[in-house]
Amino acid sequence: MIFPAYVQSMIEKLRDAGFTAYAVGGCVRDTFLGRTPNDWDVTTSAKPEETMAVFSDAPFTVYAANGLKHGTVTVSLDGESCEITTYRTEGTYSDHRRPDEVHFVTDIRDDLSRRDFTVNAMAAAPRADGSFDLVDPFGGREDLAAGLLRAVGDPVKRFTEDALRILRGIRFASRYGFTVDPDTARAMHECAPLLEEIAPERIGDEMRGILKAPHCKRILTQFEDIAGRLFPACSVSLLPVGNASLTARLSCLLAPLSPEEAERLLLHYAFGSSAAKTVSCFLRFREAELARHDVRCAVADQIGRENMDDFFAFRRALAPADTALVAHKSATLALFADGVCYNTATLAVRGADLLVAGIPASPKIGQILAALTRDVIAGKYKNDRDTLLRAAIADYSSVSSVPSD
Ligand code: ATP
Ligand code: MG
């Protein structure tokens, strides 16, 4: 187990000051898995004020902003920072999410027992001889080796305290390909109704993590009841198995919904208006006939070049046997070449050209441009400035009584 230099310095400094301290949680799990942790967290017997005193001098910098009442102090060294939290247990949970209060304790085992899964409830610290101490009271290392996700303690009790753990569990299993221990899985299904009390943006965060993870289809198939509770009428079976972006996966999951309902749900779960719009747009073109040039132009116009790979990944997931999609994709991408018209913005004439040509400013200008776009897409005219100006003037003269004086 290799600790980054800044983490090792912080743990040693706390130990030199007479406290105990360990790296804990996700960083220990990920290191054992041979992965690079997102961040390193340290847990210590020092109370927050004591931690602040230990790191009060250079080269360390201490920040103790909003985490302080939960015992967290952020310490940085050489531009790297680490959250250092006092060993704590949690009080009662009246909202199925956050403890009503936290209690500082002196035994690390008590701190580990409040953590969600055995693989997340391990703590490790470097020894002088290069080896390390491991505190693993719930068999996390063995579960990790067996690829098993198991709640710490009584799973029903743990998911009742904090229902978000259900989604965290699905996320970890999806990310690492773990099997969920049967008792833990049963409790996840049983406690799922409590998810209604979790803030939608937290649910959205976890869903994003789940859908980005490689094993999401298998795990969501096991927990289809939970997926369906969060996204009514969604279809886990349409999720692609290989690599696919979050947008493509979300669109597949929500493919059975109406575009409006999908957009509403994504906004509710705080996926952001851009993702919500893109997904709802994909759903509008869920069954569009891509063999038609005018349909491909509408796809190019409304979905945009930047989303085209995701859109075709979505269409491929819905119709894996449709071999024509490859050709439809190239034909659609070809629309983005210079000089090709697929919408009013790519038409070879603009409103200003029509004004210069003597057509007076009025809403009719917009109608003429829309009609020319339709005609170019339909193949009636080439996308050529002179051709289009002539057509516009002829069309305008034939339907307007041009004032003559
Ligand atoms: P990630 O790689 O996603 O950051 P992580 O395990 O580090 O995974 P964090 O949310 O960063 O997850 O939390 C750090 C640690 O805090 C976890 O490993 C776990 O021990 C504990 N923890 C976090 N959230 C909860 C929770 N809701 N209930 C119980 N323990 C939790
Ligand atoms: Mg983390």
PDB file of C-alpha atoms in Angstrom, residues 86-379:
ATOM      1  CA  THR A  86     -12.248  13.376  13.926  1.00  0.00           C
ATOM      2  CA  TYR A  87     -13.409   9.805  14.704  1.00  0.00           C
ATOM      3  CA  ARG A  88     -17.147  10.150  15.088  1.00  0.00           C
ATOM      4  CA  THR A  89     -20.375   8.260  15.414  1.00  0.00           C
ATOM      5  CA  GLU A  90     -23.707   9.568  14.316  1.00  0.00           C
ATOM      6  CA  GLY A  91     -26.846  10.232  16.306  1.00  0.00           C
ATOM      7  CA  THR A  92     -30.380   9.408  15.197  1.00  0.00           C
ATOM      8  CA  TYR A  93     -31.546   9.979  11.636  1.00  0.00           C
ATOM      9  CA  SER A  94     -34.944  11.611  11.513  1.00  0.00           C
ATOM     10  CA  ASP A  95     -34.831  12.495   7.807  1.00  0.00           C
ATOM     11  CA  HIS A  96     -33.413   9.183   6.434  1.00  0.00           C
ATOM     12  CA  ARG A  97     -30.426  11.123   5.202  1.00  0.00           C
ATOM     13  CA  ARG A  98     -28.390  13.201   7.674  1.00  0.00           C
ATOM     14  CA  PRO A  99     -27.702  12.370  11.300  1.00  0.00           C
ATOM     15  CA  ASP A 100     -29.341  14.769  13.745  1.00  0.00           C
ATOM     16  CA  GLU A 101     -25.976  15.160  15.464  1.00  0.00           C
ATOM     17  CA  VAL A 102     -22.481  13.664  15.481  1.00  0.00           C
ATOM     18  CA  HIS A 103     -20.458  12.531  18.507  1.00  0.00           C
ATOM     19  CA  PHE A 104     -16.691  12.550  18.598  1.00  0.00           C
ATOM     20  CA  VAL A 105     -15.226   9.250  19.835  1.00  0.00           C
ATOM     21  CA  THR A 106     -11.784   7.906  20.614  1.00  0.00           C
ATOM     22  CA  ASP A 107     -11.874   4.426  19.053  1.00  0.00           C
ATOM     23  CA  ILE A 108     -11.494   4.204  15.288  1.00  0.00           C
ATOM     24  CA  ARG A 109     -13.646   1.049  15.243  1.00  0.00           C
ATOM     25  CA  ASP A 110     -16.634   3.123  16.312  1.00  0.00           C
ATOM     26  CA  ASP A 111     -15.982   5.493  13.425  1.00  0.00           C
ATOM     27  CA  LEU A 112     -15.686   2.600  10.962  1.00  0.00           C
ATOM     28  CA  SER A 113     -18.982   1.121  12.165  1.00  0.00           C
ATOM     29  CA  ARG A 114     -20.965   4.170  10.939  1.00  0.00           C
ATOM     30  CA  ARG A 115     -19.680   3.718   7.380  1.00  0.00           C
ATOM     31  CA  ASP A 116     -21.928   2.281   4.714  1.00  0.00           C
ATOM     32  CA  PHE A 117     -20.220  -0.795   3.216  1.00  0.00           C
ATOM     33  CA  THR A 118     -17.505  -3.116   4.530  1.00  0.00           C
ATOM     34  CA  VAL A 119     -15.223  -2.202   1.594  1.00  0.00           C
ATOM     35  CA  ASN A 120     -15.566   1.465   2.613  1.00  0.00           C
ATOM     36  CA  ALA A 121     -14.960   0.747   6.310  1.00  0.00           C
ATOM     37  CA  MET A 122     -11.217   0.126   6.321  1.00  0.00           C
ATOM     38  CA  ALA A 123      -8.489   2.400   7.643  1.00  0.00           C
ATOM     39  CA  ALA A 124      -4.758   2.147   6.936  1.00  0.00           C
ATOM     40  CA  ALA A 125      -1.649   3.949   8.121  1.00  0.00           C
ATOM     41  CA  PRO A 126       2.002   3.704   7.077  1.00  0.00           C
ATOM     42  CA  ARG A 127       4.575   2.159   9.436  1.00  0.00           C
ATOM     43  CA  ALA A 128       8.172   3.305   9.667  1.00  0.00           C
ATOM     44  CA  ASP A 129       9.390   0.054   8.054  1.00  0.00           C
ATOM     45  CA  GLY A 130       7.396   0.693   4.868  1.00  0.00           C
ATOM     46  CA  SER A 131       4.591  -1.737   5.711  1.00  0.00           C
ATOM     47  CA  PHE A 132       1.202  -0.552   6.969  1.00  0.00           C
ATOM     48  CA  ASP A 133      -1.368  -1.051   9.727  1.00  0.00           C
ATOM     49  CA  LEU A 134      -4.838  -2.006   8.623  1.00  0.00           C
ATOM     50  CA  VAL A 135      -7.983  -1.603  10.736  1.00  0.00           C
ATOM     51  CA  ASP A 136     -10.666  -3.747   9.125  1.00  0.00           C
ATOM     52  CA  PRO A 137     -13.229  -4.855  11.721  1.00  0.00           C
ATOM     53  CA  PHE A 138     -15.934  -5.893   9.222  1.00  0.00           C
ATOM     54  CA  GLY A 139     -13.945  -8.010   6.780  1.00  0.00           C
ATOM     55  CA  GLY A 140     -13.744  -5.373   4.075  1.00  0.00           C
ATOM     56  CA  ARG A 141     -10.524  -6.707   2.592  1.00  0.00           C
ATOM     57  CA  GLU A 142     -11.951 -10.192   2.222  1.00  0.00           C
ATOM     58  CA  ASP A 143     -15.148  -8.821   0.658  1.00  0.00           C
ATOM     59  CA  LEU A 144     -13.069  -6.728  -1.709  1.00  0.00           C
ATOM     60  CA  ALA A 145     -11.108  -9.804  -2.793  1.00  0.00           C
ATOM     61  CA  ALA A 146     -14.390 -11.688  -3.297  1.00  0.00           C
ATOM     62  CA  GLY A 147     -15.949  -8.739  -5.176  1.00  0.00           C
ATOM     63  CA  LEU A 148     -18.739  -8.523  -2.634  1.00  0.00           C
ATOM     64  CA  LEU A 149     -20.643  -5.405  -1.578  1.00  0.00           C
ATOM     65  CA  ARG A 150     -21.987  -5.848   1.917  1.00  0.00           C
ATOM     66  CA  ALA A 151     -23.488  -3.304   4.314  1.00  0.00           C
ATOM     67  CA  VAL A 152     -21.805  -2.745   7.661  1.00  0.00           C
ATOM     68  CA  GLY A 153     -24.128  -4.140  10.324  1.00  0.00           C
ATOM     69  CA  ASP A 154     -27.858  -4.696   9.839  1.00  0.00           C
ATOM     70  CA  PRO A 155     -28.578  -3.619   6.256  1.00  0.00           C
ATOM     71  CA  VAL A 156     -32.232  -2.659   6.826  1.00  0.00           C
ATOM     72  CA  LYS A 157     -31.206  -0.452   9.717  1.00  0.00           C
ATOM     73  CA  ARG A 158     -28.394   1.150   7.704  1.00  0.00           C
ATOM     74  CA  PHE A 159     -30.583   1.926   4.669  1.00  0.00           C
ATOM     75  CA  THR A 160     -33.340   3.214   6.924  1.00  0.00           C
ATOM     76  CA  GLU A 161     -30.904   5.641   8.573  1.00  0.00           C
ATOM     77  CA  ASP A 162     -29.781   6.976   5.205  1.00  0.00           C
ATOM     78  CA  ALA A 163     -31.610   5.847   2.096  1.00  0.00           C
ATOM     79  CA  LEU A 164     -29.011   7.437  -0.181  1.00  0.00           C
ATOM     80  CA  ARG A 165     -26.789   4.463   0.728  1.00  0.00           C
ATOM     81  CA  ILE A 166     -29.031   2.329  -1.488  1.00  0.00           C
ATOM     82  CA  LEU A 167     -27.955   4.326  -4.535  1.00  0.00           C
ATOM     83  CA  ARG A 168     -24.352   4.527  -3.333  1.00  0.00           C
ATOM     84  CA  GLY A 169     -24.421   0.724  -3.180  1.00  0.00           C
ATOM     85  CA  ILE A 170     -25.754   0.463  -6.740  1.00  0.00           C
ATOM     86  CA  ARG A 171     -23.078   2.947  -7.833  1.00  0.00           C
ATOM     87  CA  PHE A 172     -20.213   1.016  -6.211  1.00  0.00           C
ATOM     88  CA  ALA A 173     -21.466  -2.306  -7.586  1.00  0.00           C
ATOM     89  CA  SER A 174     -21.827  -0.753 -11.069  1.00  0.00           C
ATOM     90  CA  ARG A 175     -18.391   0.810 -10.929  1.00  0.00           C
ATOM     91  CA  TYR A 176     -16.440  -2.184  -9.645  1.00  0.00           C
ATOM     92  CA  GLY A 177     -18.595  -5.020 -10.974  1.00  0.00           C
ATOM     93  CA  PHE A 178     -19.251  -6.289  -7.433  1.00  0.00           C
ATOM     94  CA  THR A 179     -21.927  -8.788  -6.523  1.00  0.00           C
ATOM     95  CA  VAL A 180     -24.315  -7.427  -3.910  1.00  0.00           C
ATOM     96  CA  ASP A 181     -24.539  -9.668  -0.845  1.00  0.00           C
ATOM     97  CA  PRO A 182     -28.060 -11.233  -0.746  1.00  0.00           C
ATOM     98  CA  ASP A 183     -29.080  -9.735   2.632  1.00  0.00           C
ATOM     99  CA  THR A 184     -27.837  -6.316   1.555  1.00  0.00           C
ATOM    100  CA  ALA A 185     -29.636  -6.604  -1.798  1.00  0.00           C
ATOM    101  CA  ARG A 186     -32.885  -7.637  -0.095  1.00  0.00           C
ATOM    102  CA  ALA A 187     -32.672  -4.636   2.220  1.00  0.00           C
ATOM    103  CA  MET A 188     -32.023  -2.314  -0.727  1.00  0.00           C
ATOM    104  CA  HIS A 189     -35.245  -3.468  -2.413  1.00  0.00           C
ATOM    105  CA  GLU A 190     -37.161  -3.294   0.850  1.00  0.00           C
ATOM    106  CA  CYS A 191     -35.990   0.187   1.846  1.00  0.00           C
ATOM    107  CA  ALA A 192     -36.330   1.714  -1.634  1.00  0.00           C
ATOM    108  CA  PRO A 193     -39.587   3.584  -0.782  1.00  0.00           C
ATOM    109  CA  LEU A 194     -37.487   5.760   1.578  1.00  0.00           C
ATOM    110  CA  LEU A 195     -35.743   7.238  -1.473  1.00  0.00           C
ATOM    111  CA  GLU A 196     -38.745   9.523  -1.784  1.00  0.00           C
ATOM    112  CA  GLU A 197     -37.351  11.487   1.132  1.00  0.00           C
ATOM    113  CA  ILE A 198     -33.967  12.084  -0.500  1.00  0.00           C
ATOM    114  CA  ALA A 199     -33.302  15.432  -2.225  1.00  0.00           C
ATOM    115  CA  PRO A 200     -33.724  14.991  -6.000  1.00  0.00           C
ATOM    116  CA  GLU A 201     -30.320  16.529  -6.787  1.00  0.00           C
ATOM    117  CA  ARG A 202     -28.581  13.904  -4.604  1.00  0.00           C
ATOM    118  CA  ILE A 203     -30.459  11.187  -6.456  1.00  0.00           C
ATOM    119  CA  GLY A 204     -29.429  12.780  -9.757  1.00  0.00           C
ATOM    120  CA  ASP A 205     -25.770  12.811  -8.653  1.00  0.00           C
ATOM    121  CA  GLU A 206     -25.841   9.119  -7.809  1.00  0.00           C
ATOM    122  CA  MET A 207     -27.735   8.228 -11.005  1.00  0.00           C
ATOM    123  CA  ARG A 208     -25.092  10.050 -13.040  1.00  0.00           C
ATOM    124  CA  GLY A 209     -22.394   8.006 -11.271  1.00  0.00           C
ATOM    125  CA  ILE A 210     -24.331   4.777 -11.825  1.00  0.00           C
ATOM    126  CA  LEU A 211     -24.982   5.394 -15.517  1.00  0.00           C
ATOM    127  CA  LYS A 212     -21.355   6.293 -16.203  1.00  0.00           C
ATOM    128  CA  ALA A 213     -20.156   3.051 -14.608  1.00  0.00           C
ATOM    129  CA  PRO A 214     -19.236   0.023 -16.736  1.00  0.00           C
ATOM    130  CA  HIS A 215     -21.529  -2.535 -15.059  1.00  0.00           C
ATOM    131  CA  CYS A 216     -24.610  -0.320 -14.820  1.00  0.00           C
ATOM    132  CA  LYS A 217     -26.825  -2.472 -17.041  1.00  0.00           C
ATOM    133  CA  ARG A 218     -26.283  -5.661 -15.058  1.00  0.00           C
ATOM    134  CA  ILE A 219     -26.736  -3.984 -11.676  1.00  0.00           C
ATOM    135  CA  LEU A 220     -29.728  -1.887 -12.730  1.00  0.00           C
ATOM    136  CA  THR A 221     -31.313  -5.057 -14.107  1.00  0.00           C
ATOM    137  CA  GLN A 222     -31.011  -6.531 -10.618  1.00  0.00           C
ATOM    138  CA  PHE A 223     -32.471  -3.323  -9.146  1.00  0.00           C
ATOM    139  CA  GLU A 224     -34.956  -2.560 -11.896  1.00  0.00           C
ATOM    140  CA  ASP A 225     -37.634  -1.877  -9.259  1.00  0.00           C
ATOM    141  CA  ILE A 226     -35.486   0.970  -7.917  1.00  0.00           C
ATOM    142  CA  ALA A 227     -34.742   2.381 -11.386  1.00  0.00           C
ATOM    143  CA  GLY A 228     -38.480   2.270 -12.147  1.00  0.00           C
ATOM    144  CA  ARG A 229     -39.319   4.002  -8.904  1.00  0.00           C
ATOM    145  CA  LEU A 230     -37.027   6.925  -9.783  1.00  0.00           C
ATOM    146  CA  PHE A 231     -37.794   7.008 -13.521  1.00  0.00           C
ATOM    147  CA  PRO A 232     -41.291   5.558 -13.965  1.00  0.00           C
ATOM    148  CA  ALA A 233     -41.683   3.485 -17.157  1.00  0.00           C
ATOM    149  CA  CYS A 234     -37.948   3.583 -17.940  1.00  0.00           C
ATOM    150  CA  SER A 235     -36.331   0.640 -19.659  1.00  0.00           C
ATOM    151  CA  VAL A 236     -33.162  -0.857 -18.214  1.00  0.00           C
ATOM    152  CA  SER A 237     -33.156  -3.492 -20.947  1.00  0.00           C
ATOM    153  CA  LEU A 238     -32.518  -0.841 -23.622  1.00  0.00           C
ATOM    154  CA  LEU A 239     -29.261   0.269 -21.948  1.00  0.00           C
ATOM    155  CA  PRO A 240     -26.259  -0.426 -24.183  1.00  0.00           C
ATOM    156  CA  VAL A 241     -23.666  -2.852 -22.817  1.00  0.00           C
ATOM    157  CA  GLY A 242     -20.466  -1.451 -24.330  1.00  0.00           C
ATOM    158  CA  ASN A 243     -18.971   2.007 -24.058  1.00  0.00           C
ATOM    159  CA  ALA A 244     -21.536   4.769 -24.346  1.00  0.00           C
ATOM    160  CA  SER A 245     -21.742   8.308 -23.077  1.00  0.00           C
ATOM    161  CA  LEU A 246     -23.981   9.404 -20.224  1.00  0.00           C
ATOM    162  CA  THR A 247     -26.278  11.180 -22.705  1.00  0.00           C
ATOM    163  CA  ALA A 248     -26.646   8.061 -24.839  1.00  0.00           C
ATOM    164  CA  ARG A 249     -27.296   5.871 -21.791  1.00  0.00           C
ATOM    165  CA  LEU A 250     -29.825   8.284 -20.301  1.00  0.00           C
ATOM    166  CA  SER A 251     -31.651   8.446 -23.629  1.00  0.00           C
ATOM    167  CA  CYS A 252     -31.800   4.648 -23.826  1.00  0.00           C
ATOM    168  CA  LEU A 253     -33.035   4.350 -20.243  1.00  0.00           C
ATOM    169  CA  LEU A 254     -35.739   6.948 -20.864  1.00  0.00           C
ATOM    170  CA  ALA A 255     -36.551   5.862 -24.425  1.00  0.00           C
ATOM    171  CA  PRO A 256     -40.081   4.615 -23.559  1.00  0.00           C
ATOM    172  CA  LEU A 257     -41.022   8.008 -22.046  1.00  0.00           C
ATOM    173  CA  SER A 258     -42.390  10.962 -23.957  1.00  0.00           C
ATOM    174  CA  PRO A 259     -39.760  13.636 -24.707  1.00  0.00           C
ATOM    175  CA  GLU A 260     -41.596  16.054 -22.405  1.00  0.00           C
ATOM    176  CA  GLU A 261     -41.746  13.609 -19.499  1.00  0.00           C
ATOM    177  CA  ALA A 262     -38.061  12.704 -19.895  1.00  0.00           C
ATOM    178  CA  GLU A 263     -37.118  16.390 -19.883  1.00  0.00           C
ATOM    179  CA  ARG A 264     -39.253  17.057 -16.813  1.00  0.00           C
ATOM    180  CA  LEU A 265     -37.672  14.179 -14.860  1.00  0.00           C
ATOM    181  CA  LEU A 266     -34.121  15.162 -15.790  1.00  0.00           C
ATOM    182  CA  LEU A 267     -34.737  18.754 -14.694  1.00  0.00           C
ATOM    183  CA  HIS A 268     -36.287  17.450 -11.459  1.00  0.00           C
ATOM    184  CA  TYR A 269     -33.140  15.404 -10.725  1.00  0.00           C
ATOM    185  CA  ALA A 270     -30.932  18.399 -11.589  1.00  0.00           C
ATOM    186  CA  PHE A 271     -29.190  16.858 -14.610  1.00  0.00           C
ATOM    187  CA  GLY A 272     -29.064  20.394 -16.049  1.00  0.00           C
ATOM    188  CA  SER A 273     -31.140  21.997 -18.772  1.00  0.00           C
ATOM    189  CA  SER A 274     -28.658  21.201 -21.515  1.00  0.00           C
ATOM    190  CA  ALA A 275     -28.680  17.427 -20.816  1.00  0.00           C
ATOM    191  CA  ALA A 276     -32.475  17.475 -20.376  1.00  0.00           C
ATOM    192  CA  LYS A 277     -32.953  19.220 -23.723  1.00  0.00           C
ATOM    193  CA  THR A 278     -30.529  16.960 -25.572  1.00  0.00           C
ATOM    194  CA  VAL A 279     -32.166  13.790 -24.258  1.00  0.00           C
ATOM    195  CA  SER A 280     -35.674  15.017 -25.029  1.00  0.00           C
ATOM    196  CA  CYS A 281     -34.514  15.951 -28.529  1.00  0.00           C
ATOM    197  CA  PHE A 282     -33.050  12.437 -29.035  1.00  0.00           C
ATOM    198  CA  LEU A 283     -36.392  10.966 -27.963  1.00  0.00           C
ATOM    199  CA  ARG A 284     -38.259  13.137 -30.475  1.00  0.00           C
ATOM    200  CA  PHE A 285     -36.128  11.524 -33.196  1.00  0.00           C
ATOM    201  CA  ARG A 286     -36.355   8.079 -31.608  1.00  0.00           C
ATOM    202  CA  GLU A 287     -38.041   6.570 -34.660  1.00  0.00           C
ATOM    203  CA  ALA A 288     -37.391   9.253 -37.269  1.00  0.00           C
ATOM    204  CA  GLU A 289     -36.843   7.833 -40.759  1.00  0.00           C
ATOM    205  CA  LEU A 290     -33.192   8.572 -41.301  1.00  0.00           C
ATOM    206  CA  ALA A 291     -33.285   7.316 -44.891  1.00  0.00           C
ATOM    207  CA  ARG A 292     -35.015  10.611 -45.762  1.00  0.00           C
ATOM    208  CA  HIS A 293     -32.793  13.590 -46.537  1.00  0.00           C
ATOM    209  CA  ASP A 294     -35.236  16.110 -45.029  1.00  0.00           C
ATOM    210  CA  VAL A 295     -35.367  14.089 -41.790  1.00  0.00           C
ATOM    211  CA  ARG A 296     -31.577  13.971 -41.611  1.00  0.00           C
ATOM    212  CA  CYS A 297     -31.522  17.757 -42.093  1.00  0.00           C
ATOM    213  CA  ALA A 298     -33.935  18.178 -39.186  1.00  0.00           C
ATOM    214  CA  VAL A 299     -31.730  15.878 -37.067  1.00  0.00           C
ATOM    215  CA  ALA A 300     -28.613  17.877 -37.996  1.00  0.00           C
ATOM    216  CA  ASP A 301     -30.390  21.151 -37.239  1.00  0.00           C
ATOM    217  CA  GLN A 302     -31.930  20.207 -33.906  1.00  0.00           C
ATOM    218  CA  ILE A 303     -29.383  17.777 -32.469  1.00  0.00           C
ATOM    219  CA  GLY A 304     -26.193  19.468 -33.671  1.00  0.00           C
ATOM    220  CA  ARG A 305     -22.792  18.146 -34.708  1.00  0.00           C
ATOM    221  CA  GLU A 306     -21.527  17.822 -31.138  1.00  0.00           C
ATOM    222  CA  ASN A 307     -24.253  15.323 -30.180  1.00  0.00           C
ATOM    223  CA  MET A 308     -24.263  13.254 -33.355  1.00  0.00           C
ATOM    224  CA  ASP A 309     -22.103  10.365 -32.058  1.00  0.00           C
ATOM    225  CA  ASP A 310     -24.315  10.058 -28.978  1.00  0.00           C
ATOM    226  CA  PHE A 311     -27.487  10.215 -31.056  1.00  0.00           C
ATOM    227  CA  PHE A 312     -26.354   7.393 -33.329  1.00  0.00           C
ATOM    228  CA  ALA A 313     -25.176   5.357 -30.327  1.00  0.00           C
ATOM    229  CA  PHE A 314     -28.715   5.790 -28.960  1.00  0.00           C
ATOM    230  CA  ARG A 315     -30.345   4.744 -32.245  1.00  0.00           C
ATOM    231  CA  ARG A 316     -27.994   1.753 -32.499  1.00  0.00           C
ATOM    232  CA  ALA A 317     -28.873   0.645 -28.966  1.00  0.00           C
ATOM    233  CA  LEU A 318     -32.578   0.766 -29.845  1.00  0.00           C
ATOM    234  CA  ALA A 319     -32.106  -1.112 -33.115  1.00  0.00           C
ATOM    235  CA  PRO A 320     -28.893  -3.171 -33.010  1.00  0.00           C
ATOM    236  CA  ALA A 321     -29.862  -5.070 -36.155  1.00  0.00           C
ATOM    237  CA  ASP A 322     -30.399  -1.948 -38.276  1.00  0.00           C
ATOM    238  CA  THR A 323     -27.300  -2.098 -40.480  1.00  0.00           C
ATOM    239  CA  ALA A 324     -28.417   0.971 -42.464  1.00  0.00           C
ATOM    240  CA  LEU A 325     -27.605   3.206 -39.483  1.00  0.00           C
ATOM    241  CA  VAL A 326     -23.930   3.329 -40.464  1.00  0.00           C
ATOM    242  CA  ALA A 327     -24.813   4.866 -43.840  1.00  0.00           C
ATOM    243  CA  HIS A 328     -27.371   7.206 -42.243  1.00  0.00           C
ATOM    244  CA  LYS A 329     -24.732   8.443 -39.855  1.00  0.00           C
ATOM    245  CA  SER A 330     -22.251   9.249 -42.639  1.00  0.00           C
ATOM    246  CA  ALA A 331     -24.984  10.930 -44.680  1.00  0.00           C
ATOM    247  CA  THR A 332     -25.972  13.042 -41.678  1.00  0.00           C
ATOM    248  CA  LEU A 333     -22.381  13.957 -40.856  1.00  0.00           C
ATOM    249  CA  ALA A 334     -21.841  14.969 -44.504  1.00  0.00           C
ATOM    250  CA  LEU A 335     -24.433  17.712 -43.972  1.00  0.00           C
ATOM    251  CA  PHE A 336     -21.959  19.556 -41.765  1.00  0.00           C
ATOM    252  CA  ALA A 337     -19.524  20.083 -44.652  1.00  0.00           C
ATOM    253  CA  ASP A 338     -18.996  23.634 -45.929  1.00  0.00           C
ATOM    254  CA  GLY A 339     -21.633  24.873 -48.339  1.00  0.00           C
ATOM    255  CA  VAL A 340     -24.278  22.242 -47.537  1.00  0.00           C
ATOM    256  CA  CYS A 341     -27.666  23.607 -46.476  1.00  0.00           C
ATOM    257  CA  TYR A 342     -29.623  21.759 -43.773  1.00  0.00           C
ATOM    258  CA  ASN A 343     -31.233  24.765 -42.028  1.00  0.00           C
ATOM    259  CA  THR A 344     -31.773  28.508 -42.465  1.00  0.00           C
ATOM    260  CA  ALA A 345     -28.411  29.277 -40.899  1.00  0.00           C
ATOM    261  CA  THR A 346     -26.597  27.289 -43.606  1.00  0.00           C
ATOM    262  CA  LEU A 347     -28.625  28.724 -46.488  1.00  0.00           C
ATOM    263  CA  ALA A 348     -26.448  30.640 -48.984  1.00  0.00           C
ATOM    264  CA  VAL A 349     -28.534  33.804 -48.548  1.00  0.00           C
ATOM    265  CA  ARG A 350     -29.384  35.755 -45.404  1.00  0.00           C
ATOM    266  CA  GLY A 351     -32.098  38.275 -44.601  1.00  0.00           C
ATOM    267  CA  ALA A 352     -29.661  41.128 -45.256  1.00  0.00           C
ATOM    268  CA  ASP A 353     -29.099  39.866 -48.831  1.00  0.00           C
ATOM    269  CA  LEU A 354     -32.839  40.020 -49.482  1.00  0.00           C
ATOM    270  CA  LEU A 355     -33.033  43.589 -48.151  1.00  0.00           C
ATOM    271  CA  VAL A 356     -30.165  44.654 -50.406  1.00  0.00           C
ATOM    272  CA  ALA A 357     -31.973  43.022 -53.319  1.00  0.00           C
ATOM    273  CA  GLY A 358     -34.914  45.356 -52.661  1.00  0.00           C
ATOM    274  CA  ILE A 359     -37.325  43.202 -50.681  1.00  0.00           C
ATOM    275  CA  PRO A 360     -38.659  45.463 -47.904  1.00  0.00           C
ATOM    276  CA  ALA A 361     -38.090  44.559 -44.232  1.00  0.00           C
ATOM    277  CA  SER A 362     -41.118  42.670 -42.936  1.00  0.00           C
ATOM    278  CA  PRO A 363     -41.968  39.276 -41.395  1.00  0.00           C
ATOM    279  CA  LYS A 364     -42.170  38.061 -44.976  1.00  0.00           C
ATOM    280  CA  ILE A 365     -38.344  37.961 -45.091  1.00  0.00           C
ATOM    281  CA  GLY A 366     -38.368  35.145 -42.522  1.00  0.00           C
ATOM    282  CA  GLN A 367     -41.021  33.265 -44.465  1.00  0.00           C
ATOM    283  CA  ILE A 368     -39.063  33.574 -47.700  1.00  0.00           C
ATOM    284  CA  LEU A 369     -35.903  32.246 -46.024  1.00  0.00           C
ATOM    285  CA  ALA A 370     -37.851  29.312 -44.528  1.00  0.00           C
ATOM    286  CA  ALA A 371     -39.401  28.520 -47.922  1.00  0.00           C
ATOM    287  CA  LEU A 372     -36.001  28.707 -49.657  1.00  0.00           C
ATOM    288  CA  THR A 373     -34.498  26.391 -47.031  1.00  0.00           C
ATOM    289  CA  ARG A 374     -37.293  23.865 -47.625  1.00  0.00           C
ATOM    290  CA  ASP A 375     -36.781  24.114 -51.398  1.00  0.00           C
ATOM    291  CA  VAL A 376     -33.010  23.659 -51.161  1.00  0.00           C
ATOM    292  CA  ILE A 377     -33.435  20.656 -48.860  1.00  0.00           C
ATOM    293  CA  ALA A 378     -36.032  19.230 -51.250  1.00  0.00           C
ATOM    294  CA  GLY A 379     -33.530  19.590 -54.111  1.00  0.00           C
TER     295      GLY A 379
END
